mmCIF file with all atom_site columns, C-alpha atoms in Angstrom:
data_model
loop_
_atom_site.group_PDB
_atom_site.id
_atom_site.type_symbol
_atom_site.label_atom_id
_atom_site.label_alt_id
_atom_site.label_comp_id
_atom_site.label_asym_id
_atom_site.label_entity_id
_atom_site.label_seq_id
_atom_site.pdbx_PDB_ins_code
_atom_site.Cartn_x
_atom_site.Cartn_y
_atom_site.Cartn_z
_atom_site.occupancy
_atom_site.B_iso_or_equiv
_atom_site.pdbx_formal_charge
_atom_site.auth_seq_id
_atom_site.auth_comp_id
_atom_site.auth_asym_id
_atom_site.auth_atom_id
_atom_site.pdbx_PDB_model_num
ATOM 1   C CA . UNK J 1 1   ? 47.665  -46.401 -3.236 1.00 56.00 ? 209 UNK J CA 1
ATOM 2   C CA . UNK J 1 2   ? 44.707  -49.030 -3.962 1.00 71.00 ? 210 UNK J CA 1
ATOM 3   C CA . UNK J 1 3   ? 41.554  -48.419 -2.541 1.00 65.00 ? 211 UNK J CA 1
ATOM 4   C CA . UNK J 1 4   ? 39.226  -51.392 -1.734 1.00 75.00 ? 212 UNK J CA 1
ATOM 5   C CA . UNK J 1 5   ? 35.824  -52.062 -3.528 1.00 76.00 ? 213 UNK J CA 1
ATOM 6   C CA . UNK J 1 6   ? 34.073  -50.763 -0.233 1.00 79.00 ? 214 UNK J CA 1
ATOM 7   C CA . UNK J 1 7   ? 36.114  -47.580 -0.496 1.00 74.00 ? 215 UNK J CA 1
ATOM 8   C CA . UNK J 1 8   ? 35.617  -46.835 -3.855 1.00 78.00 ? 216 UNK J CA 1
ATOM 9   C CA . UNK J 1 9   ? 31.938  -47.262 -3.396 1.00 82.00 ? 217 UNK J CA 1
ATOM 10  C CA . UNK J 1 10  ? 32.383  -44.694 -0.435 1.00 80.00 ? 218 UNK J CA 1
ATOM 11  C CA . UNK J 1 11  ? 34.301  -42.284 -2.877 1.00 80.00 ? 219 UNK J CA 1
ATOM 12  C CA . UNK J 1 12  ? 31.540  -42.448 -5.387 1.00 83.00 ? 220 UNK J CA 1
ATOM 13  C CA . UNK J 1 13  ? 28.953  -41.895 -2.702 1.00 86.00 ? 221 UNK J CA 1
ATOM 14  C CA . UNK J 1 14  ? 30.925  -38.860 -1.276 1.00 84.00 ? 222 UNK J CA 1
ATOM 15  C CA . UNK J 1 15  ? 31.248  -37.240 -4.940 1.00 87.00 ? 223 UNK J CA 1
ATOM 16  C CA . UNK J 1 16  ? 26.986  -37.642 -4.904 1.00 90.00 ? 224 UNK J CA 1
ATOM 17  C CA . UNK J 1 17  ? 26.724  -36.036 -1.727 1.00 87.00 ? 225 UNK J CA 1
ATOM 18  C CA . UNK J 1 18  ? 29.164  -33.345 -2.751 1.00 87.00 ? 226 UNK J CA 1
ATOM 19  C CA . UNK J 1 19  ? 27.054  -32.750 -5.623 1.00 91.00 ? 227 UNK J CA 1
ATOM 20  C CA . UNK J 1 20  ? 23.670  -32.657 -3.553 1.00 92.00 ? 228 UNK J CA 1
ATOM 21  C CA . UNK J 1 21  ? 25.406  -30.028 -1.457 1.00 89.00 ? 229 UNK J CA 1
ATOM 22  C CA . UNK J 1 22  ? 26.271  -28.136 -4.125 1.00 91.00 ? 230 UNK J CA 1
ATOM 23  C CA . UNK J 1 23  ? 22.858  -28.234 -5.832 1.00 91.00 ? 231 UNK J CA 1
ATOM 24  C CA . UNK J 1 24  ? 21.526  -27.463 -2.294 1.00 91.00 ? 232 UNK J CA 1
ATOM 25  C CA . UNK J 1 25  ? 23.771  -24.171 -2.136 1.00 89.00 ? 233 UNK J CA 1
ATOM 26  C CA . UNK J 1 26  ? 22.652  -23.050 -5.760 1.00 88.00 ? 234 UNK J CA 1
ATOM 27  C CA . UNK J 1 27  ? 18.824  -23.686 -4.862 1.00 87.00 ? 235 UNK J CA 1
ATOM 28  C CA . UNK J 1 28  ? 19.869  -21.674 -1.699 1.00 86.00 ? 236 UNK J CA 1
ATOM 29  C CA . UNK J 1 29  ? 21.439  -18.783 -3.901 1.00 86.00 ? 237 UNK J CA 1
ATOM 30  C CA . UNK J 1 30  ? 18.714  -18.728 -6.555 1.00 83.00 ? 238 UNK J CA 1
ATOM 31  C CA . UNK J 1 31  ? 16.135  -18.716 -3.836 1.00 82.00 ? 239 UNK J CA 1
ATOM 32  C CA . UNK J 1 32  ? 17.745  -15.584 -1.878 1.00 79.00 ? 240 UNK J CA 1
ATOM 33  C CA . UNK J 1 33  ? 18.511  -13.769 -5.128 1.00 80.00 ? 241 UNK J CA 1
ATOM 34  C CA . UNK J 1 34  ? 15.342  -14.542 -6.771 1.00 76.00 ? 242 UNK J CA 1
ATOM 35  C CA . UNK J 1 35  ? 13.354  -11.159 -8.218 1.00 84.00 ? 243 UNK J CA 1
ATOM 36  C CA . UNK J 1 36  ? 9.898   -12.504 -7.372 1.00 86.00 ? 244 UNK J CA 1
ATOM 37  C CA . UNK J 1 37  ? 10.130  -10.894 -3.890 1.00 86.00 ? 245 UNK J CA 1
ATOM 38  C CA . UNK J 1 38  ? 11.678  -7.898  -4.989 1.00 88.00 ? 246 UNK J CA 1
ATOM 39  C CA . UNK J 1 39  ? 9.004   -7.120  -7.319 1.00 91.00 ? 247 UNK J CA 1
ATOM 40  C CA . UNK J 1 40  ? 6.201   -7.569  -4.874 1.00 91.00 ? 248 UNK J CA 1
ATOM 41  C CA . UNK J 1 41  ? 8.143   -5.167  -2.558 1.00 91.00 ? 249 UNK J CA 1
ATOM 42  C CA . UNK J 1 42  ? 8.444   -2.652  -5.368 1.00 94.00 ? 250 UNK J CA 1
ATOM 43  C CA . UNK J 1 43  ? 4.646   -3.094  -6.261 1.00 94.00 ? 251 UNK J CA 1
ATOM 44  C CA . UNK J 1 44  ? 3.674   -2.686  -2.519 1.00 94.00 ? 252 UNK J CA 1
ATOM 45  C CA . UNK J 1 45  ? 5.867   0.563   -2.232 1.00 96.00 ? 253 UNK J CA 1
ATOM 46  C CA . UNK J 1 46  ? 4.457   1.821   -5.695 1.00 96.00 ? 254 UNK J CA 1
ATOM 47  C CA . UNK J 1 47  ? 1.058   1.353   -4.360 1.00 96.00 ? 255 UNK J CA 1
ATOM 48  C CA . UNK J 1 48  ? 1.659   2.897   -0.835 1.00 96.00 ? 256 UNK J CA 1
ATOM 49  C CA . UNK J 1 49  ? 3.055   6.027   -2.657 1.00 97.00 ? 257 UNK J CA 1
ATOM 50  C CA . UNK J 1 50  ? -0.182  6.197   -4.787 1.00 96.00 ? 258 UNK J CA 1
ATOM 51  C CA . UNK J 1 51  ? -2.408  5.721   -1.867 1.00 96.00 ? 259 UNK J CA 1
ATOM 52  C CA . UNK J 1 52  ? -0.451  8.412   -0.012 1.00 97.00 ? 260 UNK J CA 1
ATOM 53  C CA . UNK J 1 53  ? -1.066  10.837  -2.801 1.00 97.00 ? 261 UNK J CA 1
ATOM 54  C CA . UNK J 1 54  ? -4.514  9.986   -3.086 1.00 97.00 ? 262 UNK J CA 1
ATOM 55  C CA . UNK J 1 55  ? -5.128  10.383  0.326  1.00 97.00 ? 263 UNK J CA 1
ATOM 56  C CA . UNK J 1 56  ? -3.688  13.779  0.192  1.00 97.00 ? 264 UNK J CA 1
ATOM 57  C CA . UNK J 1 57  ? -5.754  14.639  -2.442 1.00 96.00 ? 265 UNK J CA 1
ATOM 58  C CA . UNK J 1 58  ? -8.954  13.440  -0.822 1.00 96.00 ? 266 UNK J CA 1
ATOM 59  C CA . UNK J 1 59  ? -7.954  15.556  2.323  1.00 97.00 ? 267 UNK J CA 1
ATOM 60  C CA . UNK J 1 60  ? -7.466  18.704  0.345  1.00 96.00 ? 268 UNK J CA 1
ATOM 61  C CA . UNK J 1 61  ? -10.647 18.067  -1.198 1.00 96.00 ? 269 UNK J CA 1
ATOM 62  C CA . UNK J 1 62  ? -12.465 17.727  2.161  1.00 96.00 ? 270 UNK J CA 1
ATOM 63  C CA . UNK J 1 63  ? -10.908 20.950  3.384  1.00 96.00 ? 271 UNK J CA 1
ATOM 64  C CA . UNK J 1 64  ? -12.156 22.817  0.315  1.00 95.00 ? 272 UNK J CA 1
ATOM 65  C CA . UNK J 1 65  ? -15.705 20.977  1.208  1.00 95.00 ? 273 UNK J CA 1
ATOM 66  C CA . UNK J 1 66  ? -15.577 21.923  4.905  1.00 96.00 ? 274 UNK J CA 1
ATOM 67  C CA . UNK J 1 67  ? -14.739 25.896  3.629  1.00 96.00 ? 275 UNK J CA 1
ATOM 68  C CA . UNK J 1 68  ? -17.494 25.924  1.064  1.00 94.00 ? 276 UNK J CA 1
ATOM 69  C CA . UNK J 1 69  ? -19.854 24.609  3.945  1.00 95.00 ? 277 UNK J CA 1
ATOM 70  C CA . UNK J 1 70  ? -18.922 27.487  6.068  1.00 96.00 ? 278 UNK J CA 1
ATOM 71  C CA . UNK J 1 71  ? -19.152 30.101  3.435  1.00 95.00 ? 279 UNK J CA 1
ATOM 72  C CA . UNK J 1 72  ? -22.612 29.027  2.644  1.00 94.00 ? 280 UNK J CA 1
ATOM 73  C CA . UNK J 1 73  ? -23.445 28.788  6.367  1.00 96.00 ? 281 UNK J CA 1
ATOM 74  C CA . UNK J 1 74  ? -22.243 32.498  6.676  1.00 95.00 ? 282 UNK J CA 1
ATOM 75  C CA . UNK J 1 75  ? -24.245 33.347  3.461  1.00 95.00 ? 283 UNK J CA 1
ATOM 76  C CA . UNK J 1 76  ? -27.788 31.696  4.686  1.00 95.00 ? 284 UNK J CA 1
ATOM 77  C CA . UNK J 1 77  ? -26.897 33.429  8.252  1.00 95.00 ? 285 UNK J CA 1
ATOM 78  C CA . UNK J 1 78  ? -26.731 36.759  6.505  1.00 95.00 ? 286 UNK J CA 1
ATOM 79  C CA . UNK J 1 79  ? -29.831 36.136  4.708  1.00 94.00 ? 287 UNK J CA 1
ATOM 80  C CA . UNK J 1 80  ? -31.850 35.459  7.911  1.00 94.00 ? 288 UNK J CA 1
ATOM 81  C CA . UNK J 1 81  ? -30.321 38.620  9.578  1.00 94.00 ? 289 UNK J CA 1
ATOM 82  C CA . UNK J 1 82  ? -31.446 40.788  6.479  1.00 90.00 ? 290 UNK J CA 1
ATOM 83  C CA . UNK J 1 83  ? -34.848 39.139  6.529  1.00 90.00 ? 291 UNK J CA 1
ATOM 84  C CA . UNK J 1 84  ? -35.145 39.985  10.029 1.00 92.00 ? 292 UNK J CA 1
ATOM 85  C CA . UNK J 1 85  ? -33.949 43.420  9.359  1.00 88.00 ? 293 UNK J CA 1
ATOM 86  C CA . UNK J 1 86  ? -36.492 43.703  6.431  1.00 84.00 ? 294 UNK J CA 1
ATOM 87  C CA . UNK J 1 87  ? -39.040 42.874  8.861  1.00 88.00 ? 295 UNK J CA 1
ATOM 88  C CA . UNK J 1 88  ? -38.404 45.596  11.328 1.00 87.00 ? 296 UNK J CA 1
ATOM 89  C CA . UNK J 1 89  ? -37.447 48.115  9.105  1.00 83.00 ? 297 UNK J CA 1
ATOM 90  C CA . UNK J 1 90  ? -40.004 50.883  8.029  1.00 83.00 ? 298 UNK J CA 1
ATOM 91  C CA . UNK J 1 91  ? -37.820 53.118  6.111  1.00 85.00 ? 299 UNK J CA 1
ATOM 92  C CA . UNK J 1 92  ? -38.428 52.750  2.271  1.00 87.00 ? 300 UNK J CA 1
ATOM 93  C CA . UNK J 1 93  ? -34.795 53.479  1.181  1.00 87.00 ? 301 UNK J CA 1
ATOM 94  C CA . UNK J 1 94  ? -33.404 50.871  3.725  1.00 84.00 ? 302 UNK J CA 1
ATOM 95  C CA . UNK J 1 95  ? -35.893 48.253  2.622  1.00 86.00 ? 303 UNK J CA 1
ATOM 96  C CA . UNK J 1 96  ? -34.877 48.635  -1.174 1.00 89.00 ? 304 UNK J CA 1
ATOM 97  C CA . UNK J 1 97  ? -30.899 48.566  0.201  1.00 89.00 ? 305 UNK J CA 1
ATOM 98  C CA . UNK J 1 98  ? -32.102 45.247  2.064  1.00 87.00 ? 306 UNK J CA 1
ATOM 99  C CA . UNK J 1 99  ? -33.868 43.783  -0.781 1.00 90.00 ? 307 UNK J CA 1
ATOM 100 C CA . UNK J 1 100 ? -31.127 44.205  -3.313 1.00 92.00 ? 308 UNK J CA 1
ATOM 101 C CA . UNK J 1 101 ? -28.629 42.757  -0.978 1.00 92.00 ? 309 UNK J CA 1
ATOM 102 C CA . UNK J 1 102 ? -31.006 40.053  -0.541 1.00 91.00 ? 310 UNK J CA 1
ATOM 103 C CA . UNK J 1 103 ? -30.986 39.295  -3.902 1.00 93.00 ? 311 UNK J CA 1
ATOM 104 C CA . UNK J 1 104 ? -26.915 39.384  -4.216 1.00 94.00 ? 312 UNK J CA 1
ATOM 105 C CA . UNK J 1 105 ? -27.060 37.075  -1.138 1.00 93.00 ? 313 UNK J CA 1
ATOM 106 C CA . UNK J 1 106 ? -29.171 34.448  -2.993 1.00 94.00 ? 314 UNK J CA 1
ATOM 107 C CA . UNK J 1 107 ? -27.353 34.610  -6.394 1.00 96.00 ? 315 UNK J CA 1
ATOM 108 C CA . UNK J 1 108 ? -24.136 34.049  -3.821 1.00 95.00 ? 316 UNK J CA 1
ATOM 109 C CA . UNK J 1 109 ? -26.089 31.502  -1.914 1.00 95.00 ? 317 UNK J CA 1
ATOM 110 C CA . UNK J 1 110 ? -26.979 29.353  -5.417 1.00 96.00 ? 318 UNK J CA 1
ATOM 111 C CA . UNK J 1 111 ? -23.283 29.557  -6.662 1.00 95.00 ? 319 UNK J CA 1
ATOM 112 C CA . UNK J 1 112 ? -22.199 28.392  -3.175 1.00 94.00 ? 320 UNK J CA 1
ATOM 113 C CA . UNK J 1 113 ? -24.805 25.445  -3.072 1.00 95.00 ? 321 UNK J CA 1
ATOM 114 C CA . UNK J 1 114 ? -23.705 24.371  -7.013 1.00 95.00 ? 322 UNK J CA 1
ATOM 115 C CA . UNK J 1 115 ? -19.808 24.524  -6.027 1.00 94.00 ? 323 UNK J CA 1
ATOM 116 C CA . UNK J 1 116 ? -20.599 22.291  -2.919 1.00 95.00 ? 324 UNK J CA 1
ATOM 117 C CA . UNK J 1 117 ? -22.517 19.879  -4.411 1.00 96.00 ? 325 UNK J CA 1
ATOM 118 C CA . UNK J 1 118 ? -19.748 19.690  -7.261 1.00 96.00 ? 326 UNK J CA 1
ATOM 119 C CA . UNK J 1 119 ? -17.012 19.344  -4.438 1.00 96.00 ? 327 UNK J CA 1
ATOM 120 C CA . UNK J 1 120 ? -19.478 16.680  -2.794 1.00 96.00 ? 328 UNK J CA 1
ATOM 121 C CA . UNK J 1 121 ? -19.509 14.431  -6.240 1.00 96.00 ? 329 UNK J CA 1
ATOM 122 C CA . UNK J 1 122 ? -15.333 15.201  -6.509 1.00 96.00 ? 330 UNK J CA 1
ATOM 123 C CA . UNK J 1 123 ? -15.045 14.084  -2.712 1.00 96.00 ? 331 UNK J CA 1
ATOM 124 C CA . UNK J 1 124 ? -16.960 11.120  -3.360 1.00 97.00 ? 332 UNK J CA 1
ATOM 125 C CA . UNK J 1 125 ? -15.024 9.897   -6.566 1.00 97.00 ? 333 UNK J CA 1
ATOM 126 C CA . UNK J 1 126 ? -11.820 10.454  -4.711 1.00 97.00 ? 334 UNK J CA 1
ATOM 127 C CA . UNK J 1 127 ? -12.985 8.349   -1.532 1.00 97.00 ? 335 UNK J CA 1
ATOM 128 C CA . UNK J 1 128 ? -13.753 5.525   -4.398 1.00 97.00 ? 336 UNK J CA 1
ATOM 129 C CA . UNK J 1 129 ? -10.569 5.830   -5.704 1.00 97.00 ? 337 UNK J CA 1
ATOM 130 C CA . UNK J 1 130 ? -8.862  5.468   -2.540 1.00 97.00 ? 338 UNK J CA 1
ATOM 131 C CA . UNK J 1 131 ? -10.468 2.474   -1.364 1.00 97.00 ? 339 UNK J CA 1
ATOM 132 C CA . UNK J 1 132 ? -9.827  1.081   -4.716 1.00 97.00 ? 340 UNK J CA 1
ATOM 133 C CA . UNK J 1 133 ? -5.969  1.365   -4.001 1.00 96.00 ? 341 UNK J CA 1
ATOM 134 C CA . UNK J 1 134 ? -6.390  0.770   -0.565 1.00 97.00 ? 342 UNK J CA 1
ATOM 135 C CA . UNK J 1 135 ? -7.795  -2.505  -1.341 1.00 97.00 ? 343 UNK J CA 1
ATOM 136 C CA . UNK J 1 136 ? -5.003  -3.020  -4.239 1.00 96.00 ? 344 UNK J CA 1
ATOM 137 C CA . UNK J 1 137 ? -2.076  -2.319  -1.569 1.00 96.00 ? 345 UNK J CA 1
ATOM 138 C CA . UNK J 1 138 ? -3.659  -4.919  0.833  1.00 97.00 ? 346 UNK J CA 1
ATOM 139 C CA . UNK J 1 139 ? -3.915  -7.517  -1.855 1.00 96.00 ? 347 UNK J CA 1
ATOM 140 C CA . UNK J 1 140 ? -0.260  -6.723  -2.705 1.00 95.00 ? 348 UNK J CA 1
ATOM 141 C CA . UNK J 1 141 ? 0.667   -6.933  1.023  1.00 96.00 ? 349 UNK J CA 1
ATOM 142 C CA . UNK J 1 142 ? -0.780  -10.490 1.210  1.00 96.00 ? 350 UNK J CA 1
ATOM 143 C CA . UNK J 1 143 ? 1.002   -11.780 -2.033 1.00 93.00 ? 351 UNK J CA 1
ATOM 144 C CA . UNK J 1 144 ? 4.097   -10.385 -0.374 1.00 92.00 ? 352 UNK J CA 1
ATOM 145 C CA . UNK J 1 145 ? 3.675   -11.801 3.103  1.00 94.00 ? 353 UNK J CA 1
ATOM 146 C CA . UNK J 1 146 ? 2.606   -15.297 1.053  1.00 93.00 ? 354 UNK J CA 1
ATOM 147 C CA . UNK J 1 147 ? 5.930   -14.974 -1.018 1.00 89.00 ? 355 UNK J CA 1
ATOM 148 C CA . UNK J 1 148 ? 7.994   -14.186 2.081  1.00 89.00 ? 356 UNK J CA 1
ATOM 149 C CA . UNK J 1 149 ? 6.552   -17.047 3.937  1.00 92.00 ? 357 UNK J CA 1
ATOM 150 C CA . UNK J 1 150 ? 7.044   -19.494 1.054  1.00 89.00 ? 358 UNK J CA 1
ATOM 151 C CA . UNK J 1 151 ? 10.590  -18.489 0.788  1.00 89.00 ? 359 UNK J CA 1
ATOM 152 C CA . UNK J 1 152 ? 11.232  -18.735 4.283  1.00 88.00 ? 360 UNK J CA 1
ATOM 153 C CA . UNK J 1 153 ? 9.728   -22.284 4.358  1.00 91.00 ? 361 UNK J CA 1
ATOM 154 C CA . UNK J 1 154 ? 11.518  -23.349 1.309  1.00 90.00 ? 362 UNK J CA 1
ATOM 155 C CA . UNK J 1 155 ? 14.817  -21.775 2.911  1.00 87.00 ? 363 UNK J CA 1
ATOM 156 C CA . UNK J 1 156 ? 14.351  -23.754 6.198  1.00 91.00 ? 364 UNK J CA 1
ATOM 157 C CA . UNK J 1 157 ? 14.092  -27.011 3.954  1.00 92.00 ? 365 UNK J CA 1
ATOM 158 C CA . UNK J 1 158 ? 17.335  -26.241 1.908  1.00 88.00 ? 366 UNK J CA 1
ATOM 159 C CA . UNK J 1 159 ? 18.862  -25.404 5.494  1.00 90.00 ? 367 UNK J CA 1
ATOM 160 C CA . UNK J 1 160 ? 17.654  -28.859 6.795  1.00 91.00 ? 368 UNK J CA 1
ATOM 161 C CA . UNK J 1 161 ? 18.612  -30.661 3.733  1.00 89.00 ? 369 UNK J CA 1
ATOM 162 C CA . UNK J 1 162 ? 22.097  -29.235 3.924  1.00 89.00 ? 370 UNK J CA 1
ATOM 163 C CA . UNK J 1 163 ? 22.652  -30.289 7.680  1.00 92.00 ? 371 UNK J CA 1
ATOM 164 C CA . UNK J 1 164 ? 21.702  -33.535 6.698  1.00 90.00 ? 372 UNK J CA 1
ATOM 165 C CA . UNK J 1 165 ? 23.912  -33.834 3.501  1.00 88.00 ? 373 UNK J CA 1
ATOM 166 C CA . UNK J 1 166 ? 27.048  -32.279 5.827  1.00 89.00 ? 374 UNK J CA 1
ATOM 167 C CA . UNK J 1 167 ? 26.324  -35.189 8.188  1.00 89.00 ? 375 UNK J CA 1
ATOM 168 C CA . UNK J 1 168 ? 26.131  -38.031 5.758  1.00 88.00 ? 376 UNK J CA 1
ATOM 169 C CA . UNK J 1 169 ? 29.312  -36.552 4.291  1.00 87.00 ? 377 UNK J CA 1
ATOM 170 C CA . UNK J 1 170 ? 31.103  -36.917 7.611  1.00 87.00 ? 378 UNK J CA 1
ATOM 171 C CA . UNK J 1 171 ? 29.807  -40.269 7.866  1.00 86.00 ? 379 UNK J CA 1
ATOM 172 C CA . UNK J 1 172 ? 31.394  -41.024 4.635  1.00 82.00 ? 380 UNK J CA 1
ATOM 173 C CA . UNK J 1 173 ? 34.518  -39.487 5.342  1.00 82.00 ? 381 UNK J CA 1
ATOM 174 C CA . UNK J 1 174 ? 34.827  -41.342 8.525  1.00 82.00 ? 382 UNK J CA 1
ATOM 175 C CA . UNK J 1 175 ? 34.636  -44.522 6.456  1.00 77.00 ? 383 UNK J CA 1
ATOM 176 C CA . UNK J 1 176 ? 37.687  -43.743 4.689  1.00 74.00 ? 384 UNK J CA 1
ATOM 177 C CA . UNK J 1 177 ? 41.297  -43.953 5.764  1.00 71.00 ? 385 UNK J CA 1
ATOM 178 C CA . UNK J 1 178 ? 42.835  -40.348 6.428  1.00 67.00 ? 386 UNK J CA 1
ATOM 179 C CA . UNK J 1 179 ? 45.107  -40.960 3.360  1.00 68.00 ? 387 UNK J CA 1
ATOM 180 C CA . UNK J 1 180 ? 42.354  -41.644 1.073  1.00 65.00 ? 388 UNK J CA 1
ATOM 181 C CA . UNK J 1 181 ? 39.782  -38.849 2.452  1.00 60.00 ? 389 UNK J CA 1
#
């Protein structure tokens, strides 16, 4: 069968459309199978896990600090109580016992205050670390959202292009005889 010049042009146009459709399909596959979004998700998951661990460490330090503060409060209450007893006591033996206990309590108080200060420093350092990781995680989350938005827009553009190419292909096929098509 011989094709007219117009039909030959239509066949060439059809092959060009088929080539564009194939390129569109490959671009879509490359976009869907791309590693950029998976890398961003993996980074976000890693930062989320690190943040969770650091927050747990901060919580543990805060509990430890709370216990140290309670212990210090108990020692201070005991010192106040012993000072009151010391003022009220007239027995020399009791006075010596109370004074000895006050010396021990003062040493204990110094030790607890030092421990509390150390814990406060550790809590502050841990808070700073948690804030830094939270900031990094937020940045990673924004990057992932940006990549997903960009990918969605590109996919929508590719789908629209595929629909237009399909319509163009259908029109070109309509211009050919059934035998030639």
